């Protein structure tokens, strides 16, 4: 029995259009989604499912090295955003 590689791959999705960020430059959309995710988890708790929407968006829009750097900054208490 053969198993397809596609069966184990996660479904890739792009972030939906957000009228607050109409331009092609998605930097602000990336940053705001990252901050919104962490604010949502802080207010509602880590198990609150609707927060995952923001996580999907920033994972789709943001470069991985930014996410890694911001994650480190949050852990170290040096993140510039207000969460």
Short mmCIF file of C-alpha atoms in Angstrom, two decimals:
data_model
loop_
_atom_site.label_atom_id
_atom_site.label_comp_id
_atom_site.label_asym_id
_atom_site.label_seq_id
_atom_site.Cartn_x
_atom_site.Cartn_y
_atom_site.Cartn_z
CA UNK A 1 0.00 0.00 0.00
CA UNK A 2 1.44 3.34 -1.05
CA UNK A 3 1.04 6.49 1.03
CA UNK A 4 1.05 9.87 -0.67
CA UNK A 5 3.34 12.56 0.70
CA UNK A 6 0.50 15.02 0.25
CA UNK A 7 -1.55 13.18 2.91
CA UNK A 8 0.85 14.24 5.68
CA UNK A 9 1.54 17.79 4.46
CA UNK A 10 -0.38 20.60 6.11
CA UNK A 11 -2.72 22.62 3.93
CA UNK A 12 -1.08 25.88 2.87
CA UNK A 13 -3.30 28.93 2.87
CA UNK A 14 -2.67 32.59 2.21
CA UNK A 15 -3.88 35.34 4.48
CA UNK A 16 -7.27 36.76 3.52
CA UNK A 17 -7.59 40.32 2.30
CA UNK A 18 -7.76 42.86 5.11
CA UNK A 19 -9.02 46.30 4.05
CA UNK A 20 -6.87 47.93 6.75
CA UNK A 21 -3.81 46.90 4.70
CA UNK A 22 -4.72 47.42 1.02
CA UNK A 23 -1.19 47.87 -0.33
CA UNK A 24 1.14 45.22 -1.64
CA UNK A 25 3.58 45.94 1.17
CA UNK A 26 2.39 43.54 3.86
CA UNK A 27 4.88 44.52 6.57
CA UNK A 28 2.30 46.23 8.77
CA UNK A 29 -0.21 43.39 8.27
CA UNK A 30 2.48 40.94 9.37
CA UNK A 31 3.42 42.93 12.47
CA UNK A 32 -0.16 43.72 13.49
CA UNK A 33 -1.24 40.07 13.14
CA UNK A 34 1.72 38.97 15.27
CA UNK A 35 0.85 41.50 17.99
CA UNK A 36 -2.89 40.69 17.77
CA UNK A 37 -2.17 36.97 18.25
CA UNK A 38 -0.14 37.57 21.39
CA UNK A 39 -2.64 40.08 22.77
CA UNK A 40 -5.48 37.65 22.13
CA UNK A 41 -3.66 34.86 23.97
CA UNK A 42 -2.79 37.18 26.84
CA UNK A 43 -6.42 38.27 27.26
CA UNK A 44 -8.30 35.07 26.40
CA UNK A 45 -5.72 32.39 27.24
CA UNK A 46 -3.58 30.09 25.15
CA UNK A 47 -6.40 27.62 24.49
CA UNK A 48 -8.75 30.20 22.96
CA UNK A 49 -9.22 28.89 19.39
CA UNK A 50 -10.12 32.20 17.62
CA UNK A 51 -6.59 33.48 18.36
CA UNK A 52 -5.30 30.91 15.87
CA UNK A 53 -6.66 33.06 13.03
CA UNK A 54 -3.98 35.70 13.72
CA UNK A 55 -1.32 33.01 13.94
CA UNK A 56 -2.29 31.64 10.52
CA UNK A 57 -2.11 35.12 9.07
CA UNK A 58 1.30 36.05 10.44
CA UNK A 59 2.73 32.65 9.53
CA UNK A 60 1.52 33.24 5.99
CA UNK A 61 2.64 36.86 5.63
CA UNK A 62 5.75 37.28 7.80
CA UNK A 63 9.29 36.18 6.99
CA UNK A 64 10.43 33.38 9.29
CA UNK A 65 13.48 35.22 10.57
CA UNK A 66 11.28 38.10 11.77
CA UNK A 67 9.08 35.66 13.70
CA UNK A 68 12.09 34.01 15.27
CA UNK A 69 13.58 37.37 16.27
CA UNK A 70 10.27 38.67 17.68
CA UNK A 71 9.75 35.42 19.59
CA UNK A 72 13.19 35.78 21.17
CA UNK A 73 12.46 39.42 22.01
CA UNK A 74 9.18 38.51 23.71
CA UNK A 75 10.96 35.86 25.79
CA UNK A 76 13.67 38.35 26.76
CA UNK A 77 11.20 41.16 27.51
CA UNK A 78 12.69 43.41 24.81
CA UNK A 79 9.91 43.31 22.19
CA UNK A 80 9.10 46.85 21.08
CA UNK A 81 5.35 46.24 20.64
CA UNK A 82 2.77 46.64 23.36
CA UNK A 83 1.25 43.24 24.08
#
